[in-house]
Coordinates of C-alpha atoms and ligand atoms in Angstrom, one line a residue:
M3 CA -114.4 -4.2 53.4
R4 CA -115.6 -7.4 53.8
I5 CA -116.5 -9.5 50.7
E6 CA -119.5 -10.9 50.9
E7 CA -120.4 -7.3 50.4
I8 CA -118.9 -7.1 47.0
S9 CA -121.1 -8.2 43.8
T10 CA -120.5 -6.8 40.2
F11 CA -119.4 -3.5 39.1
V12 CA -121.7 -0.8 37.6
P13 CA -120.3 2.4 36.6
P14 CA -122.1 5.8 37.1
S15 CA -123.2 7.5 33.5
R16 CA -121.3 10.6 33.1
T17 CA -120.3 13.1 30.6
L18 CA -116.4 12.5 30.1
M19 CA -115.1 16.1 29.4
G20 CA -111.4 16.2 30.9
P21 CA -108.7 15.6 29.8
G22 CA -109.3 11.8 29.4
P23 CA -110.5 9.1 29.1
S24 CA -113.4 10.9 27.6
D25 CA -116.1 8.7 26.4
V26 CA -115.8 5.8 24.8
H27 CA -118.4 5.5 21.4
P28 CA -121.2 2.6 22.0
R29 CA -120.4 2.2 19.1
I30 CA -116.4 1.0 20.1
L31 CA -117.9 -0.2 23.6
L32 CA -120.3 -3.6 21.2
A33 CA -117.5 -4.2 19.2
M34 CA -115.1 -5.2 22.7
G35 CA -118.1 -7.0 24.0
R36 CA -117.3 -9.6 21.0
P37 CA -116.9 -13.1 21.6
T38 CA -112.6 -13.5 22.2
I39 CA -110.7 -15.4 19.2
G40 CA -107.5 -16.8 19.9
H41 CA -104.1 -14.5 19.0
L42 CA -103.3 -16.4 16.6
D43 CA -106.4 -17.1 15.1
P44 CA -106.2 -16.2 10.9
S45 CA -108.8 -13.9 11.6
F46 CA -107.5 -11.9 14.4
V47 CA -104.5 -11.1 12.0
G48 CA -106.3 -10.2 9.2
M49 CA -107.9 -7.6 11.4
M50 CA -104.2 -6.9 13.1
D51 CA -103.1 -6.1 9.3
E52 CA -106.5 -4.0 8.8
L53 CA -105.4 -2.2 12.1
K54 CA -101.4 -1.8 10.9
V55 CA -103.3 -0.3 8.2
L56 CA -106.4 2.5 9.4
L57 CA -103.3 3.4 12.2
Q58 CA -101.5 4.7 9.0
Y59 CA -104.5 7.0 8.0
A60 CA -104.8 8.0 11.7
F61 CA -100.6 9.7 12.3
Q62 CA -100.9 10.1 8.6
T63 CA -97.4 8.0 7.3
K64 CA -97.3 5.5 5.4
N65 CA -94.8 4.0 8.3
E66 CA -94.3 0.2 7.6
L67 CA -93.7 -0.2 11.5
T68 CA -96.9 1.5 13.1
I69 CA -98.9 -0.9 15.4
P70 CA -100.8 -0.5 18.3
V71 CA -98.8 -1.3 22.2
S72 CA -100.3 -3.7 24.2
A73 CA -100.1 -0.9 27.5
P74 CA -101.1 3.1 27.7
G75 CA -100.0 5.8 26.4
S76 CA -96.8 6.1 28.8
A77 CA -95.8 2.9 27.3
G78 CA -95.8 4.3 24.0
M79 CA -93.2 6.9 25.4
E80 CA -91.4 4.5 26.9
T81 CA -91.7 2.2 23.7
C82 CA -89.8 5.2 21.9
F83 CA -86.7 5.9 24.8
V84 CA -85.9 2.9 25.3
N85 CA -85.9 1.6 21.2
L86 CA -84.1 5.1 20.5
V87 CA -81.6 6.1 23.1
E88 CA -78.4 4.6 24.1
P89 CA -76.6 5.2 26.6
G90 CA -74.8 7.8 26.2
D91 CA -77.1 9.2 23.8
K92 CA -77.4 13.0 24.8
V93 CA -80.5 14.5 24.0
I94 CA -83.0 17.0 23.7
V95 CA -86.0 17.2 26.0
C96 CA -88.7 20.4 25.3
Q97 CA -90.2 21.2 28.4
N98 CA -93.3 23.0 28.8
G99 CA -96.3 20.5 30.8
V100 CA -96.0 17.6 32.7
F101 CA -95.4 15.3 30.1
G102 CA -92.5 16.6 28.9
G103 CA -91.1 16.1 32.6
R104 CA -92.0 12.0 32.0
M105 CA -89.9 12.0 28.3
K106 CA -86.9 13.4 30.5
E107 CA -87.1 10.8 33.3
N108 CA -87.4 8.3 30.4
V109 CA -84.5 9.5 28.7
E110 CA -82.7 9.5 32.8
R111 CA -83.5 5.9 32.8
A112 CA -82.5 5.0 29.1
G113 CA -78.9 6.0 30.2
G114 CA -79.0 9.0 27.7
T115 CA -78.1 12.5 29.0
P116 CA -81.0 15.1 29.1
I117 CA -81.0 18.7 27.6
M118 CA -84.0 19.9 28.6
V119 CA -85.7 22.6 26.8
E120 CA -87.4 24.6 28.7
D121 CA -90.8 26.9 28.3
K122 CA -93.1 28.7 30.8
W123 CA -96.4 25.9 31.2
G124 CA -99.0 27.1 28.3
Q125 CA -96.8 28.3 26.2
A126 CA -95.5 26.3 22.9
V127 CA -92.7 25.2 22.8
D128 CA -89.9 27.9 21.3
P129 CA -88.2 26.6 18.2
N130 CA -85.8 29.6 18.3
K131 CA -84.4 27.8 22.4
L132 CA -84.2 24.2 20.6
Q133 CA -82.2 26.1 17.5
E134 CA -79.8 27.5 20.2
T135 CA -79.5 24.2 21.6
L136 CA -79.0 23.1 18.6
S137 CA -76.3 24.5 18.3
A138 CA -74.6 24.5 21.1
N139 CA -75.1 20.5 21.6
T140 CA -74.0 18.8 18.1
D141 CA -73.4 15.7 19.6
A142 CA -77.4 15.1 19.8
K143 CA -78.9 12.3 18.8
I144 CA -82.6 12.4 19.3
I145 CA -84.5 15.5 20.1
A146 CA -88.1 15.3 22.0
F147 CA -90.9 16.7 23.2
V148 CA -94.7 16.8 23.2
H149 CA -97.0 18.0 20.6
A150 CA -100.1 18.3 22.7
E151 CA -99.3 19.1 25.8
T152 CA -102.2 18.0 28.0
S153 CA -101.3 19.5 31.4
T154 CA -101.2 23.1 29.6
G155 CA -104.0 22.9 27.0
A156 CA -100.7 24.9 24.4
Q157 CA -99.8 23.1 20.9
S158 CA -97.0 23.3 19.7
D159 CA -95.3 23.6 16.2
A160 CA -94.3 19.9 15.6
K161 CA -93.5 20.9 11.1
T162 CA -90.9 23.2 12.4
L163 CA -89.0 21.8 15.2
C164 CA -89.1 18.9 13.4
E165 CA -87.4 20.3 10.4
I166 CA -84.4 22.2 13.2
A167 CA -83.9 19.2 14.1
H168 CA -83.7 17.2 11.3
K169 CA -81.2 20.2 10.0
H170 CA -79.4 19.0 13.0
D171 CA -79.1 15.7 12.3
C172 CA -81.4 14.7 14.8
L173 CA -84.0 11.8 14.9
T174 CA -87.5 12.6 16.1
I175 CA -89.1 11.7 18.9
V176 CA -93.0 13.4 19.4
D177 CA -95.5 12.8 22.2
A178 CA -99.5 12.9 20.2
V179 CA -101.3 10.8 22.6
T180 CA -103.8 14.0 23.4
S181 CA -103.7 15.4 19.6
V182 CA -103.6 12.4 17.2
G183 CA -107.9 12.9 15.6
G184 CA -108.4 15.8 17.4
T185 CA -105.7 18.1 15.4
P186 CA -103.3 17.3 12.3
V187 CA -100.6 15.6 12.7
K188 CA -98.4 14.9 10.0
V189 CA -96.3 12.1 10.3
D190 CA -95.2 11.7 6.7
E191 CA -94.7 15.2 6.7
W192 CA -93.7 17.1 9.3
G193 CA -91.3 13.5 8.8
I194 CA -91.1 12.5 12.7
D195 CA -89.0 9.3 12.9
A196 CA -91.0 8.2 16.6
I197 CA -94.6 9.7 17.8
Y198 CA -96.9 7.5 20.4
S199 CA -100.2 9.0 21.0
G200 CA -103.0 7.3 22.7
T201 CA -106.1 5.7 22.8
Q202 CA -108.5 7.9 25.4
K203 CA -108.4 10.4 24.0
C204 CA -109.7 11.9 21.2
L205 CA -109.5 8.4 19.2
S206 CA -112.9 7.8 22.2
C207 CA -111.5 4.6 22.2
T208 CA -111.0 3.1 25.9
P209 CA -107.8 3.4 27.7
G210 CA -105.2 1.0 27.8
L211 CA -103.8 1.0 24.4
S212 CA -100.5 3.2 22.6
P213 CA -100.3 3.4 19.0
V214 CA -97.2 4.1 18.0
S215 CA -95.3 4.6 14.4
F216 CA -91.3 4.7 13.7
S217 CA -89.7 5.7 10.3
E218 CA -87.0 3.9 7.9
R219 CA -83.9 6.2 9.9
A220 CA -85.8 5.1 12.5
I221 CA -85.7 1.6 12.8
E222 CA -81.8 1.5 10.8
K223 CA -81.1 3.5 14.5
I224 CA -83.0 1.2 16.3
K225 CA -81.1 -2.0 13.9
A226 CA -77.6 -0.5 14.9
R227 CA -77.8 -0.5 18.2
K228 CA -75.0 -1.8 20.2
T229 CA -76.8 -3.0 23.9
K230 CA -79.6 -4.1 24.6
V231 CA -83.2 -2.8 24.6
Q232 CA -83.7 -3.5 28.4
S233 CA -87.1 -3.5 28.5
W234 CA -87.9 -7.3 27.0
F235 CA -91.8 -6.4 26.7
L236 CA -91.1 -3.5 24.7
D237 CA -88.1 -3.9 22.2
L238 CA -89.2 -3.8 19.0
N239 CA -87.6 -6.3 17.5
L240 CA -88.9 -8.9 19.9
V241 CA -92.7 -7.5 19.5
M242 CA -92.0 -7.4 15.5
G243 CA -92.2 -10.9 15.2
Y244 CA -95.5 -11.4 16.1
W245 CA -96.9 -8.0 14.5
G246 CA -94.5 -7.2 11.5
A247 CA -94.8 -7.5 7.6
N248 CA -94.5 -10.9 6.2
T249 CA -93.4 -12.3 8.9
K250 CA -94.8 -15.8 9.8
R251 CA -96.8 -14.5 13.7
A252 CA -94.4 -15.6 16.5
Y253 CA -96.1 -15.7 20.2
H254 CA -94.4 -12.5 22.2
H255 CA -97.9 -11.6 24.3
T256 CA -100.8 -12.1 24.2
A257 CA -102.4 -10.1 22.2
P258 CA -105.9 -7.9 24.4
I259 CA -107.5 -9.0 22.2
N260 CA -111.3 -7.2 22.8
P261 CA -109.2 -3.7 23.4
L262 CA -107.9 -3.7 20.0
Y263 CA -111.5 -4.7 17.9
A264 CA -112.0 -1.5 20.1
L265 CA -109.5 0.2 18.7
H266 CA -110.3 -1.4 15.5
E267 CA -113.9 0.8 15.4
A268 CA -112.8 3.7 16.9
L269 CA -111.0 4.1 13.7
V270 CA -113.0 2.8 11.3
I271 CA -115.3 5.4 13.0
L272 CA -112.4 8.5 12.6
K273 CA -112.1 6.8 8.4
E274 CA -115.8 6.6 8.3
E275 CA -116.2 10.7 9.3
G276 CA -112.6 11.7 7.7
I277 CA -109.8 12.8 10.1
E278 CA -110.0 16.2 8.0
N279 CA -113.8 15.7 8.9
A280 CA -112.8 14.9 12.5
W281 CA -110.5 17.8 13.0
N282 CA -112.9 20.6 11.9
R283 CA -115.4 18.9 14.0
H284 CA -113.5 19.8 17.7
Q285 CA -112.0 22.8 15.5
Q286 CA -116.0 24.0 16.1
N287 CA -116.7 22.4 19.6
H288 CA -113.9 25.4 20.6
L289 CA -115.2 27.8 19.2
A290 CA -117.9 27.3 20.5
L291 CA -117.2 26.0 24.3
R292 CA -115.1 29.6 24.0
A293 CA -117.9 31.7 22.7
G294 CA -119.5 30.2 26.8
L295 CA -117.1 30.7 28.7
E296 CA -116.2 34.3 27.4
A297 CA -119.4 35.1 27.1
M298 CA -119.5 34.1 31.3
G299 CA -116.1 35.9 32.2
L300 CA -114.4 33.0 31.9
S301 CA -110.4 33.7 29.9
F302 CA -107.9 31.0 28.3
I303 CA -105.2 30.5 30.3
V304 CA -103.2 29.7 26.7
A305 CA -102.8 32.4 23.9
E306 CA -105.0 31.9 21.2
E307 CA -102.8 30.7 18.2
H308 CA -101.5 28.1 20.4
R309 CA -104.9 27.0 22.2
L310 CA -105.6 23.2 21.7
P311 CA -109.5 23.0 20.9
Q312 CA -110.2 19.7 22.8
L313 CA -108.2 20.1 25.8
N314 CA -109.3 23.8 26.7
A315 CA -107.5 24.8 30.4
V316 CA -109.5 28.1 32.0
A317 CA -108.4 30.7 34.4
I318 CA -110.2 29.2 37.7
P319 CA -112.2 33.1 38.7
A320 CA -110.9 34.8 41.6
G321 CA -112.5 33.5 44.7
V322 CA -113.7 30.8 43.3
D323 CA -113.8 27.1 45.2
E324 CA -111.7 24.8 42.1
A325 CA -112.6 21.5 43.6
Q326 CA -115.8 22.2 45.2
V327 CA -117.6 23.0 41.5
R328 CA -115.6 19.7 40.1
T329 CA -117.3 18.2 42.8
R330 CA -120.5 19.6 42.5
L331 CA -119.8 19.1 38.7
L332 CA -119.3 15.3 39.5
Q333 CA -121.8 15.5 41.8
E334 CA -125.2 17.1 40.5
Y335 CA -124.9 16.6 36.8
N336 CA -122.3 13.9 35.6
L337 CA -120.3 16.1 34.5
E338 CA -116.7 15.9 35.1
I339 CA -114.0 18.5 35.0
G340 CA -110.0 18.1 35.3
A341 CA -108.1 20.0 37.3
G342 CA -104.6 21.2 36.7
L343 CA -101.4 19.2 37.9
G344 CA -98.6 20.0 38.5
V345 CA -97.6 24.3 38.2
L346 CA -101.2 25.0 37.3
A347 CA -102.4 22.2 40.1
G348 CA -104.9 24.6 42.0
K349 CA -105.4 27.1 38.6
V350 CA -106.6 25.7 36.3
W351 CA -110.2 23.8 35.1
R352 CA -109.0 21.1 32.1
I353 CA -111.8 20.9 29.8
G354 CA -111.9 17.9 27.1
L355 CA -113.9 18.2 23.4
M356 CA -112.3 14.9 22.5
G357 CA -113.7 12.7 20.2
Y358 CA -116.7 11.5 20.5
A359 CA -117.3 14.3 23.5
S360 CA -116.7 16.7 20.9
N361 CA -120.3 18.1 20.1
M362 CA -123.1 20.3 20.2
K363 CA -123.9 19.0 22.8
N364 CA -122.2 18.6 25.3
V365 CA -120.7 22.1 24.6
M366 CA -124.2 23.2 25.9
Y367 CA -124.2 20.8 29.1
C368 CA -120.9 21.8 30.0
L369 CA -121.9 25.2 29.7
G370 CA -125.0 25.7 31.8
A371 CA -124.1 23.3 34.4
L372 CA -120.8 25.3 35.1
D373 CA -122.7 28.4 34.9
A374 CA -125.3 27.0 37.0
V375 CA -122.6 26.4 39.3
L376 CA -121.0 28.9 39.6
T377 CA -123.7 31.2 39.4
D378 CA -125.5 29.5 42.8
Ligands
PLP17 C1 -99.6 14.6 26.7 C2 -99.5 13.0 27.3 N1 -98.1 12.5 27.1 C3 -98.4 11.1 27.4 C4 -99.4 10.3 28.4 C5 -100.1 9.2 29.5 O1 -100.4 8.1 28.3 P1 -101.6 7.0 30.3 O2 -102.1 7.9 31.1 O3 -102.5 6.7 28.7 O4 -100.2 6.0 30.1 C6 -100.1 11.4 28.9 C7 -101.9 11.1 30.0 O5 -102.8 12.2 29.1 C8 -101.0 12.8 27.9 O6 -102.0 13.8 27.6

């Protein structure tokens, strides 16, 4: 490509019904376009304080340390592991899809020893297996699991898994990238110690930020570390100099000012709707999509009781070229749905109904377009 040919990028207008990013609410795009101000400007600092309160609402927690990490969901994941895992720590990682595998990788890179609890992709994490593994590893310090596995569309019982962890005096690290705003996530009620999410799924915000929250127990472990957190950027002791309560805000890194306006607006929208109403909306739209898909003879790969309403993993019918269907949906209908990941590549489509994109218009549009392409 010659540089002379390049000018302003104007993206096509798509309907995003894949595994994320999801459609961004127009109010959020407007918020993002507001004038940039300094990251230590008193007005900006006031907005940061509001953001923390709004995030506490989204996570259903009173945790003081509830902030957005200035990078995508993977950085929120890494923030939890690099701060909580010390070299030599034994960490039980439950894996039932792609993202549990990344947790294992994070434990290893932080110098910990992962002990894996494996479940089939498409199934929820089995609490009995966790119980057995904890009984056989009484020196484990942390358990980690993905609440909403975006790669499979399965949701695990976070409340029960946290109860088991606490009986064994373990801290919990929970991936809620796809669940926050779409299905109940109750950090305080369930006793979650460290949790991270993403902005680009059920919060309908632009990608690139990762809300996190840490309990007092987790903070105690971080403060009692014998070794420095090996990541300077994600070391919460340093980040809190900028985000912490009652501190004189000190420069750590230049905050992503406009994306933070966007997150603020996304959370105001969530608050205005009411979080329970948002959960119900996701469930209702999922039921409508399910009715239509089943009427077309399509089936889900996850058992009904573990299905994520915001991420519908549908088995590809025999004889169908799944990639060609997705390409036609994109080219002819401007509609994005997701492909399978890992062992489910080529076996499923992942249809997202996340945040702003979880509405009846999208349900009907997707069903109509998919029906037309499949019939063809
Ligand atoms: C469950 C889960 N965890 C972690 C991530 C990583 O988030 P990001 O792509 O924003 O880094 C994703 C992204 O899809 C996810 O679905």
